[in-house]
Tab-separated table of C-alpha atoms in Angstrom:
chain	number	residue	atom	x	y	z
A	1	MET	CA	52.655	135.906	33.350
A	2	ALA	CA	49.161	136.451	32.223
A	3	GLN	CA	47.730	139.449	31.846
A	4	VAL	CA	45.056	141.298	33.895
A	5	LEU	CA	42.369	143.453	32.190
A	6	GLU	CA	39.527	145.212	32.914
A	7	PHE	CA	36.125	144.602	31.114
A	8	LYS	CA	34.025	147.746	31.384
A	9	LEU	CA	30.071	148.009	31.112
A	10	PRO	CA	29.887	148.344	27.244
A	11	ASP	CA	27.616	150.755	25.107
A	12	LEU	CA	24.570	149.185	25.280
A	13	GLY	CA	23.121	151.064	22.236
A	14	GLU	CA	20.070	153.398	21.777
A	15	GLY	CA	21.319	156.275	24.223
A	16	LEU	CA	21.130	153.846	27.287
A	17	THR	CA	23.785	155.614	29.613
A	18	GLU	CA	22.965	152.929	32.484
A	19	ALA	CA	21.976	149.390	33.705
A	20	GLU	CA	21.032	147.715	36.155
A	21	ILE	CA	22.831	144.214	37.814
A	22	VAL	CA	20.390	141.772	37.739
A	23	ARG	CA	22.140	138.725	38.658
A	24	TRP	CA	26.025	137.929	37.778
A	25	LEU	CA	26.614	134.648	35.673
A	26	VAL	CA	30.231	134.206	36.994
A	27	GLU	CA	31.865	133.837	40.134
A	28	VAL	CA	35.500	135.286	41.179
A	29	GLY	CA	37.908	132.012	39.983
A	30	ASP	CA	35.693	130.900	37.319
A	31	VAL	CA	37.583	130.352	33.923
A	32	VAL	CA	35.087	132.483	31.064
A	33	ALA	CA	35.735	131.792	27.500
A	34	ILE	CA	35.795	135.086	25.205
A	35	ASP	CA	32.483	136.436	24.722
A	36	GLN	CA	30.846	134.309	27.404
A	37	PRO	CA	27.739	135.978	29.152
A	38	VAL	CA	29.279	136.966	32.626
A	39	VAL	CA	26.326	139.173	33.866
A	40	GLU	CA	22.779	139.821	33.082
A	41	VAL	CA	22.043	143.265	33.543
A	42	GLU	CA	18.448	145.764	32.870
A	43	THR	CA	18.039	148.763	31.155
A	44	ALA	CA	15.364	150.847	30.366
A	45	LYS	CA	14.601	148.953	27.354
A	46	ALA	CA	15.295	145.091	27.763
A	47	MET	CA	16.907	142.473	29.530
A	48	VAL	CA	20.448	141.877	28.627
A	49	GLU	CA	23.287	139.183	29.248
A	50	VAL	CA	26.596	141.234	28.871
A	51	PRO	CA	29.510	139.132	27.154
A	52	CYS	CA	32.614	139.789	27.617
A	53	PRO	CA	35.582	139.906	24.912
A	54	TYR	CA	38.658	138.339	26.515
A	55	GLY	CA	39.366	134.940	27.791
A	56	GLY	CA	40.672	133.840	31.120
A	57	VAL	CA	40.304	133.789	34.672
A	58	VAL	CA	38.106	136.330	36.883
A	59	THR	CA	39.819	138.500	39.369
A	60	ALA	CA	37.402	140.374	40.709
A	61	ARG	CA	33.551	141.551	39.842
A	62	PHE	CA	32.233	145.519	40.812
A	63	GLY	CA	28.566	145.636	42.011
A	64	GLU	CA	26.139	144.195	43.652
A	65	GLU	CA	23.205	143.064	42.133
A	66	GLY	CA	20.461	145.351	42.559
A	67	SER	CA	22.952	148.097	41.935
A	68	GLU	CA	23.081	150.805	39.011
A	69	LEU	CA	26.229	151.039	37.225
A	70	PRO	CA	26.616	153.925	34.183
A	71	VAL	CA	27.792	152.876	30.597
A	72	GLY	CA	32.263	152.742	31.113
A	73	ALA	CA	32.587	151.817	34.706
A	74	PRO	CA	34.147	148.845	35.683
A	75	LEU	CA	32.156	145.635	35.608
A	76	LEU	CA	35.438	142.819	36.533
A	77	THR	CA	38.794	141.653	35.833
A	78	VAL	CA	40.072	139.302	33.551
A	79	ALA	CA	43.799	137.395	34.165
A	80	VAL	CA	43.862	136.916	30.236
A	81	GLY	CA	45.368	133.677	29.217
A	82	ALA	CA	45.069	131.968	32.902
A	83	THR	CA	43.635	128.508	33.753
A	84	GLU	CA	43.801	128.567	36.920
A	85	ALA	CA	43.325	131.762	39.739
A	86	PRO	CA	46.337	133.569	40.426
A	87	ALA	CA	47.814	132.722	43.808
A	88	SER	CA	47.884	136.117	44.744
A	89	PRO	CA	45.558	138.446	45.175
A	90	ALA	CA	45.055	140.826	41.677
A	91	PRO	CA	46.171	144.217	41.926
A	92	SER	CA	43.811	147.125	42.272
A	93	THR	CA	42.036	148.423	39.442
A	94	SER	CA	41.769	151.955	38.433
A	95	SER	CA	38.045	152.833	37.003
A	96	ALA	CA	39.276	156.418	36.819
A	97	SER	CA	41.784	156.132	34.413
A	98	GLY	CA	39.832	153.461	31.985
A	99	ALA	CA	43.519	151.306	32.094
A	100	SER	CA	43.734	147.450	32.922
A	101	SER	CA	44.717	146.475	36.473
A	102	ALA	CA	48.038	145.906	34.992
A	103	GLY	CA	48.501	149.041	34.009
A	104	ALA	CA	48.050	148.017	30.003
A	105	PRO	CA	46.700	150.803	27.583
A	106	ALA	CA	43.018	150.547	25.967
A	107	ALA	CA	44.124	149.835	22.833
A	108	GLU	CA	46.230	146.729	24.505
A	109	GLU	CA	43.076	145.376	25.722
A	110	SER	CA	41.259	145.794	22.559
A	111	SER	CA	43.675	143.131	20.785
A	112	ALA	CA	43.255	140.975	23.907
A	113	GLY	CA	39.713	140.196	23.055
A	114	SER	CA	37.359	139.438	20.494
A	115	GLY	CA	36.240	142.844	19.892
A	116	ASN	CA	32.437	142.081	20.033
A	117	VAL	CA	31.505	144.164	22.710
A	118	LEU	CA	28.247	143.868	22.890
A	119	VAL	CA	26.045	146.945	21.519
A	120	GLY	CA	22.679	146.205	22.670
A	121	TYR	CA	22.406	142.445	22.474
A	122	GLY	CA	25.270	140.087	22.067
A	123	THR	CA	27.713	139.151	20.814
A	124	GLY	CA	28.697	136.359	17.896
A	125	ALA	CA	30.526	133.148	18.894
A	126	PRO	CA	27.716	130.702	21.601
A	127	ALA	CA	29.003	130.748	25.077
A	128	ALA	CA	31.212	128.303	26.583
A	129	ARG	CA	30.031	126.727	29.785
A	130	ARG	CA	31.630	128.438	33.035
A	131	ARG	CA	33.835	126.340	35.137
A	132	ARG	CA	35.384	127.378	39.079
A	133	ILE	CA	38.790	126.163	39.420
A	134	ARG	CA	39.094	123.604	42.505
A	135	PRO	CA	42.587	122.530	44.115
A	136	GLU	CA	43.186	119.149	42.281
A	137	ARG	CA	43.301	116.113	44.333
A	138	VAL	CA	46.611	114.736	45.151
A	139	GLY	CA	47.457	111.676	43.258
A	140	THR	CA	50.623	110.780	44.958
A	141	PRO	CA	52.981	112.355	47.282
A	142	ALA	CA	55.760	113.676	44.628
A	143	ALA	CA	52.608	115.606	42.847
A	144	PRO	CA	51.208	117.888	45.458
A	145	ALA	CA	47.461	119.339	44.907
A	146	PRO	CA	48.133	123.180	43.568
A	147	VAL	CA	47.303	125.911	46.262
A	148	VAL	CA	44.677	128.116	44.937
A	149	GLU	CA	44.202	131.638	47.337
A	150	PRO	CA	40.791	132.789	47.128
A	151	VAL	CA	40.898	136.081	45.109
A	152	PRO	CA	39.063	139.255	47.169
A	153	VAL	CA	36.277	140.516	45.373
A	154	PRO	CA	36.441	144.586	45.515
A	155	VAL	CA	32.633	144.598	46.192
A	156	ALA	CA	30.548	145.057	49.395
A	157	VAL	CA	28.740	141.902	50.978
A	158	PRO	CA	25.394	141.433	48.995
A	159	ALA	CA	22.239	142.598	51.082
A	160	ALA	CA	20.865	139.394	50.999
A	161	THR	CA	23.492	137.331	52.852
A	162	GLY	CA	25.002	137.563	56.491
A	163	GLU	CA	23.540	136.147	59.803
A	164	VAL	CA	20.055	137.375	61.022
A	165	ASN	CA	17.903	134.900	63.535
A	166	GLY	CA	20.914	132.198	63.437
A	167	ARG	CA	20.926	132.282	59.790
A	168	GLN	CA	24.014	132.769	58.134
A	169	GLY	CA	25.149	132.445	54.904
A	170	PRO	CA	23.488	133.615	51.300
A	171	VAL	CA	19.900	133.962	51.305
A	172	ALA	CA	18.142	131.066	48.789
A	173	VAL	CA	16.404	133.315	46.032
A	174	VAL	CA	16.692	132.257	42.689
A	175	SER	CA	14.036	134.935	40.768
A	176	PRO	CA	15.734	138.490	39.622
A	177	LEU	CA	12.141	139.953	40.118
A	178	VAL	CA	11.433	138.398	43.645
A	179	ARG	CA	14.901	140.162	44.343
A	180	ARG	CA	13.770	143.541	42.766
A	181	LEU	CA	10.359	143.065	44.323
A	182	ALA	CA	11.751	142.952	48.251
A	183	ARG	CA	14.033	145.945	47.186
A	184	GLN	CA	10.976	147.957	45.954
A	185	HIS	CA	9.140	147.193	49.327
A	186	GLU	CA	12.586	147.393	51.220
A	187	ILE	CA	11.718	143.871	52.937
A	188	ASP	CA	15.220	141.957	53.837
A	189	LEU	CA	15.093	138.693	52.483
A	190	ARG	CA	17.264	137.533	55.301
A	191	ARG	CA	14.109	137.685	57.826
A	192	LEU	CA	12.482	135.640	55.921
A	193	THR	CA	11.887	131.588	55.561
A	194	GLY	CA	11.140	130.573	52.192
A	195	SER	CA	8.404	128.407	51.457
A	196	GLY	CA	9.814	126.620	48.213
A	197	PRO	CA	11.947	123.743	48.295
A	198	ASP	CA	15.448	124.000	50.863
A	199	GLY	CA	13.873	127.212	52.093
A	200	LEU	CA	13.708	129.048	48.505
A	201	ILE	CA	12.342	132.542	49.036
A	202	LEU	CA	9.232	132.591	46.673
A	203	ARG	CA	7.728	135.687	45.534
A	204	ALA	CA	4.680	134.772	47.731
A	205	ASP	CA	6.360	135.012	50.474
A	206	VAL	CA	7.705	138.472	49.427
A	207	ASP	CA	4.136	139.435	48.923
A	208	SER	CA	3.301	138.148	52.663
A	209	ALA	CA	5.434	140.214	53.748
A	210	ILE	CA	4.453	143.368	51.963
A	211	ARG	CA	0.927	142.561	53.433
A	212	ARG	CA	2.262	142.493	56.875
A	213	ALA	CA	4.288	145.714	56.509
A	214	GLU	CA	1.650	147.180	55.169
A	215	GLU	CA	-0.683	146.230	57.956
A	216	ALA	CA	1.951	147.626	60.140
A	217	ALA	CA	2.277	150.600	58.977
A	218	ARG	CA	-1.942	151.168	59.083
A	219	ALA	CA	-1.827	150.349	62.689
A	220	GLN	CA	0.868	152.717	63.294
A	221	THR	CA	-1.166	155.354	61.699
A	222	ARG	CA	-4.267	154.463	63.429
A	223	THR	CA	-2.523	154.954	66.765
A	224	ALA	CA	-0.943	157.990	66.054
A	225	ALA	CA	-4.114	159.563	64.590
A	226	ALA	CA	-5.591	158.368	68.138
A	227	GLU	CA	-2.827	160.610	69.847
A	228	PRO	CA	-2.571	164.745	69.760
A	229	VAL	CA	-1.514	166.032	66.685
A	230	VAL	CA	0.620	169.552	66.557
A	231	ALA	CA	0.096	171.251	63.839
A	232	GLU	CA	2.903	172.106	61.315
A	233	VAL	CA	3.410	174.769	59.243
A	234	PRO	CA	3.906	173.433	55.574
A	235	THR	CA	6.820	173.825	53.568
A	236	ALA	CA	6.541	174.785	49.752
A	237	GLY	CA	6.234	172.175	47.689
A	238	THR	CA	3.893	169.129	47.881
A	239	ALA	CA	2.963	167.614	51.399
A	240	VAL	CA	4.005	163.945	51.203
A	241	PRO	CA	2.674	161.889	54.229
A	242	ALA	CA	5.660	160.329	55.942
A	243	ALA	CA	3.894	156.861	55.415
A	244	ALA	CA	3.405	156.837	51.637
A	245	GLU	CA	5.306	154.895	49.472
A	246	ARG	CA	7.909	155.451	47.226
A	247	ILE	CA	8.552	153.777	43.884
A	248	PRO	CA	11.833	154.590	41.488
A	249	LEU	CA	10.695	155.880	38.600
A	250	ARG	CA	13.682	154.169	36.999
A	251	GLY	CA	14.018	151.047	34.369
A	252	VAL	CA	11.023	150.389	31.776
A	253	ARG	CA	8.892	152.807	34.337
A	254	GLY	CA	11.051	155.498	34.242
A	255	ALA	CA	12.178	155.359	30.273
A	256	VAL	CA	7.987	155.087	29.858
A	257	ALA	CA	7.561	158.189	32.205
A	258	ASP	CA	10.161	159.881	30.418
A	259	LYS	CA	8.584	159.345	26.950
A	260	LEU	CA	4.829	160.176	27.576
A	261	SER	CA	6.200	163.778	29.138
A	262	ARG	CA	8.222	164.437	26.149
A	263	SER	CA	5.284	163.175	23.425
A	264	ARG	CA	2.984	165.580	25.903
A	265	SER	CA	5.311	168.812	25.894
A	266	GLU	CA	6.044	168.583	22.313
A	267	ILE	CA	3.701	167.101	20.111
A	268	PRO	CA	0.247	169.204	19.519
A	269	ASP	CA	-1.787	166.212	19.464
A	270	ALA	CA	-5.460	165.823	18.529
A	271	THR	CA	-7.741	162.558	18.803
A	272	CYS	CA	-10.750	161.717	16.576
A	273	TRP	CA	-12.954	158.735	17.047
A	274	VAL	CA	-15.359	156.228	15.463
A	275	ASP	CA	-17.614	153.491	16.121
A	276	ALA	CA	-17.144	150.090	13.777
A	277	ASP	CA	-19.493	147.576	12.846
A	278	ALA	CA	-16.736	144.766	13.003
A	279	THR	CA	-19.362	141.609	12.554
A	280	GLU	CA	-17.976	140.753	8.983
A	281	LEU	CA	-14.160	141.346	9.963
A	282	MET	CA	-14.954	138.642	12.734
A	283	ALA	CA	-16.344	136.509	10.293
A	284	ALA	CA	-13.629	136.465	7.731
A	285	ARG	CA	-11.053	135.794	10.879
A	286	ALA	CA	-13.276	132.741	11.367
A	287	ALA	CA	-13.133	131.696	7.763
A	288	MET	CA	-9.502	131.924	7.430
A	289	ASN	CA	-8.728	129.938	10.444
A	290	ALA	CA	-10.865	127.625	9.077
A	291	ALA	CA	-9.507	127.230	5.946
A	292	SER	CA	-6.327	126.382	7.427
A	293	GLY	CA	-7.797	123.122	9.264
A	294	PRO	CA	-6.662	121.962	12.590
A	295	SER	CA	-2.957	121.604	11.884
A	296	GLY	CA	-2.307	124.429	8.999
A	297	GLY	CA	-0.436	126.587	11.869
A	298	PRO	CA	-1.382	129.134	14.004
A	299	LYS	CA	-4.457	130.992	13.780
A	300	VAL	CA	-5.112	134.813	12.362
A	301	SER	CA	-5.717	136.975	15.417
A	302	VAL	CA	-7.776	140.171	15.269
A	303	LEU	CA	-4.589	142.020	16.277
A	304	ALA	CA	-3.155	140.686	12.915
A	305	LEU	CA	-5.947	141.789	10.523
A	306	LEU	CA	-6.047	145.049	12.091
A	307	ALA	CA	-2.310	145.749	11.808
A	308	ARG	CA	-2.448	144.662	8.114
A	309	ILE	CA	-5.620	147.336	7.625
A	310	CYS	CA	-3.404	149.700	9.424
A	311	THR	CA	-0.278	148.720	6.683
A	312	ALA	CA	-3.239	149.560	3.885
A	313	ALA	CA	-4.273	152.806	5.507
A	314	LEU	CA	-0.668	154.065	5.722
A	315	ALA	CA	-0.079	153.400	1.796
A	316	ARG	CA	-2.840	155.968	1.152
A	317	TYR	CA	-2.218	158.432	3.832
A	318	PRO	CA	1.825	158.610	4.182
A	319	GLU	CA	1.506	162.041	6.488
A	320	LEU	CA	0.496	159.636	9.191
A	321	ASN	CA	4.141	157.655	8.580
A	322	SER	CA	6.412	160.289	9.542
A	323	THR	CA	8.050	162.163	11.787
A	324	VAL	CA	8.812	165.729	12.619
A	325	ASP	CA	12.890	167.179	12.423
A	326	THR	CA	12.418	170.440	14.723
A	327	ALA	CA	15.895	171.643	14.776
A	328	ALA	CA	15.532	171.889	10.635
A	329	ARG	CA	11.807	172.047	10.764
A	330	GLU	CA	10.737	169.776	8.779
A	331	ILE	CA	8.054	166.869	8.385
A	332	VAL	CA	10.235	163.644	7.595
A	333	ARG	CA	8.461	160.841	5.756
A	334	LEU	CA	9.148	157.415	6.403
A	335	PRO	CA	9.562	154.913	3.598
A	336	GLY	CA	8.737	151.823	4.985
A	337	VAL	CA	6.209	150.893	7.948
A	338	HIS	CA	7.904	149.482	11.010
A	339	LEU	CA	4.925	148.582	13.092
A	340	GLY	CA	5.132	148.882	16.701
A	341	PHE	CA	2.237	147.173	18.946
A	342	ALA	CA	1.395	147.838	22.456
A	343	ALA	CA	2.411	144.970	25.136
A	344	GLN	CA	1.797	144.672	28.653
A	345	THR	CA	4.247	142.924	30.575
A	346	GLU	CA	5.753	142.377	34.384
A	347	ARG	CA	8.097	144.761	33.865
A	348	GLY	CA	5.690	147.523	32.560
A	349	LEU	CA	4.541	148.875	29.100
A	350	VAL	CA	6.858	148.018	26.562
A	351	VAL	CA	6.226	148.587	22.284
A	352	PRO	CA	7.923	145.976	19.775
A	353	VAL	CA	8.359	146.725	16.212
A	354	VAL	CA	7.492	144.343	13.612
A	355	ARG	CA	9.919	145.250	10.760
A	356	ASP	CA	8.967	146.378	7.478
A	357	ALA	CA	5.070	145.047	7.903
A	358	HIS	CA	4.005	147.040	4.774
A	359	THR	CA	5.692	144.138	3.328
A	360	ARG	CA	4.171	141.413	4.924
A	361	ASN	CA	0.604	139.935	4.769
A	362	ALA	CA	-1.960	139.142	7.796
A	363	GLU	CA	-0.312	135.728	8.554
A	364	SER	CA	3.166	136.863	8.746
A	365	ILE	CA	2.433	139.933	10.719
A	366	GLY	CA	0.520	137.595	13.459
A	367	ALA	CA	3.607	135.301	13.491
A	368	GLU	CA	6.185	137.946	13.902
A	369	ILE	CA	3.758	139.573	16.668
A	370	ALA	CA	3.550	136.537	18.479
A	371	ARG	CA	7.193	136.069	18.436
A	372	LEU	CA	8.151	139.358	19.752
A	373	THR	CA	4.933	139.114	22.218
A	374	GLU	CA	6.782	135.876	23.920
A	375	LEU	CA	10.132	137.501	23.529
A	376	ALA	CA	8.434	140.213	26.032
A	377	ARG	CA	6.819	138.079	28.103
A	378	THR	CA	10.113	136.438	29.331
A	379	GLY	CA	11.769	139.834	29.304
A	380	LYS	CA	14.345	139.056	26.242
A	381	LEU	CA	13.115	142.011	23.990
A	382	SER	CA	16.471	143.400	22.737
A	383	PRO	CA	16.745	147.604	22.407
A	384	ALA	CA	16.504	147.332	18.456
A	385	GLN	CA	13.421	145.317	18.940
A	386	LEU	CA	11.792	147.855	20.622
A	387	THR	CA	12.838	151.000	18.869
A	388	GLY	CA	12.585	152.263	15.456
A	389	GLY	CA	8.768	152.426	15.157
A	390	THR	CA	6.787	155.076	12.721
A	391	PHE	CA	3.067	154.153	13.732
A	392	THR	CA	2.087	152.065	16.851
A	393	LEU	CA	-1.003	150.153	17.222
A	394	ASN	CA	-2.583	149.812	20.516
A	395	ASN	CA	-5.229	147.476	21.563
A	396	TYR	CA	-6.367	148.159	24.800
A	397	GLY	CA	-9.971	146.431	24.432
A	398	VAL	CA	-7.907	143.640	26.004
A	399	PHE	CA	-8.490	145.674	29.265
A	400	GLY	CA	-12.149	145.774	29.102
A	401	VAL	CA	-12.335	149.063	28.226
A	402	ASP	CA	-14.148	150.232	25.003
A	403	GLY	CA	-12.385	153.815	24.097
A	404	SER	CA	-9.382	155.595	25.102
A	405	THR	CA	-7.443	159.030	23.917
A	406	PRO	CA	-3.581	157.401	23.336
A	407	ILE	CA	-0.400	159.232	23.744
A	408	ILE	CA	1.420	159.480	20.727
A	409	ASN	CA	5.193	157.346	21.154
A	410	HIS	CA	7.134	159.901	20.395
A	411	PRO	CA	8.590	160.620	17.862
A	412	GLU	CA	6.260	158.806	15.813
A	413	ALA	CA	3.215	160.612	13.996
A	414	ALA	CA	0.041	158.830	15.305
A	415	MET	CA	-1.063	155.896	17.084
A	416	LEU	CA	-4.553	153.913	16.606
A	417	GLY	CA	-6.420	152.639	19.550
A	418	VAL	CA	-8.498	149.517	19.564
A	419	GLY	CA	-11.276	148.794	22.048
A	420	ARG	CA	-13.013	145.703	23.095
A	421	ILE	CA	-15.330	144.199	20.358
A	422	MET	CA	-18.751	143.239	21.991
A	423	PRO	CA	-22.705	142.764	20.861
A	424	LYS	CA	-23.890	146.167	20.760
A	425	PRO	CA	-27.450	147.038	19.265
A	426	TRP	CA	-26.814	148.490	15.484
A	427	VAL	CA	-28.791	149.652	12.405
A	428	HIS	CA	-27.817	146.824	9.393
A	429	ASN	CA	-29.181	146.987	6.417
A	430	GLY	CA	-32.428	149.404	7.822
A	431	GLU	CA	-33.330	147.311	11.005
A	432	LEU	CA	-31.873	147.287	13.897
A	433	ALA	CA	-30.018	144.413	15.048
A	434	VAL	CA	-27.100	143.250	17.533
A	435	ARG	CA	-23.676	143.641	16.126
A	436	GLN	CA	-20.248	143.246	16.721
A	437	VAL	CA	-19.227	147.098	17.520
A	438	VAL	CA	-15.848	148.377	18.199
A	439	GLN	CA	-15.021	151.549	19.022
A	440	LEU	CA	-11.795	152.930	17.032
A	441	SER	CA	-9.696	156.113	17.756
A	442	LEU	CA	-7.011	157.816	16.327
A	443	THR	CA	-4.494	160.108	17.786
A	444	PHE	CA	-2.153	162.240	15.264
A	445	ASP	CA	0.478	164.715	15.271
A	446	HIS	CA	-1.716	168.017	14.309
A	447	ARG	CA	1.930	169.517	12.847
A	448	VAL	CA	1.776	166.807	9.920
A	449	CYS	CA	-1.578	166.749	8.649
A	450	ASP	CA	-4.853	168.727	9.062
A	451	GLY	CA	-8.169	166.643	10.544
A	452	GLY	CA	-9.352	165.859	7.303
A	453	THR	CA	-6.178	163.461	6.264
A	454	ALA	CA	-6.303	162.029	9.946
A	455	GLY	CA	-10.278	161.630	9.544
A	456	GLY	CA	-9.770	159.803	6.054
A	457	PHE	CA	-7.030	157.591	7.152
A	458	LEU	CA	-9.723	156.530	10.513
A	459	ARG	CA	-12.612	156.240	8.154
A	460	TYR	CA	-10.705	153.832	5.849
A	461	VAL	CA	-9.896	152.060	8.614
A	462	ALA	CA	-13.602	151.672	9.683
A	463	ASP	CA	-14.386	150.885	6.208
A	464	CYS	CA	-11.772	147.722	6.290
A	465	VAL	CA	-13.366	146.657	9.250
A	466	GLU	CA	-16.755	146.729	8.407
A	467	GLN	CA	-16.254	145.670	4.519
A	468	PRO	CA	-12.889	143.318	4.485
A	469	ALA	CA	-13.787	143.319	0.257
A	470	VAL	CA	-12.381	146.883	0.782
A	471	LEU	CA	-9.003	146.134	1.806
A	472	LEU	CA	-9.067	143.392	-1.200
A	473	ARG	CA	-9.971	146.211	-3.577
A	474	THR	CA	-7.379	148.504	-2.782
A	475	LEU	CA	-4.342	145.854	-2.998
């Protein structure tokens, strides 16, 4: 007889304590292989596919898409070794005891699976294709098809199912982003008519519903304003209008908010900035890309060149490649440069990390930045690729702004900000000329160094931007 084991949401690494279920990859009754991804979850750092360490038949799922579960909460139960759904409902599981629904101890559960329970972003073996067990066709009167009774799912029916306006069954929504957008704005997907193929609900449909809801709210506000208003005595705290939109601070946005608040509260930061003539840097980049030819590989980006300049500057000023151990009251200088770069995505601001940037040239750094940027765009960065940075480069010039005062990416000690590069009047060789000018700003932890060190770092970066040959002389 197959043993029913309970698989709990594993430790996702980096201190993460909860995750939101974005999409189930298996249904009750599916046969799963060891280490097959069974659910896609979103943490404060990344979108992660969680593999199950057991092989068998899924007998129960816990949690709806869009719900949050803490680490250690039950995800699903699996009849280990089974090849078809059990003929009777699986026994109930106990999330409090942490034991399987069949009463097996935790040690027995560990030995039944692969042992490769996810920590951050996956296990080893490739995932097998899932398949649904269906009753076999009756071949002859002597070989009747086995009866597979439905196994109850111990969760509530998803919010996007049911009958509304004569329509019954699941709503045709494929994109998790569309579901999340609808949840954030309290849009009932059952009441929408999709404009996509076969009634598929698209983001444009949700956006239109949001606009209609906002217009209705504004109309209601105007109507209320025309009626007599009875003044009320304000209560303690901040008064929030009833029609104000509330956006939960969770996921990536919540993690960013926590980190920025901690940075401001713990780090005594200071900022210095300088304008630099980037004309020669842009010319050097053009020459490098021209030398590679039309099929010579990816082009070198300005960000890659600035990253290479930063690694050279940190070798001269290692104070800025450090962190502060407040408990021990020590400055910890780090042996290598793991360079983070700010990337804006649909999920919010993330900071992927180029490992061992001090050992790479501009081409290698550029290729890694391009790879990590694509993963960030598709939401596939792992927690390991978003942590462990020692210094951050923030190119806010892509937003069309000249300057900023960056907030340090805690627990790092400094961040270099880069504004847009644009033509400006500049005194060059004693004459007024139009040059490509950029503003550089350095925010640093005043505990690790004084202004002289920070100024020296920034001045070296500016010198390399103005005269790239300075970098060659110091290599």
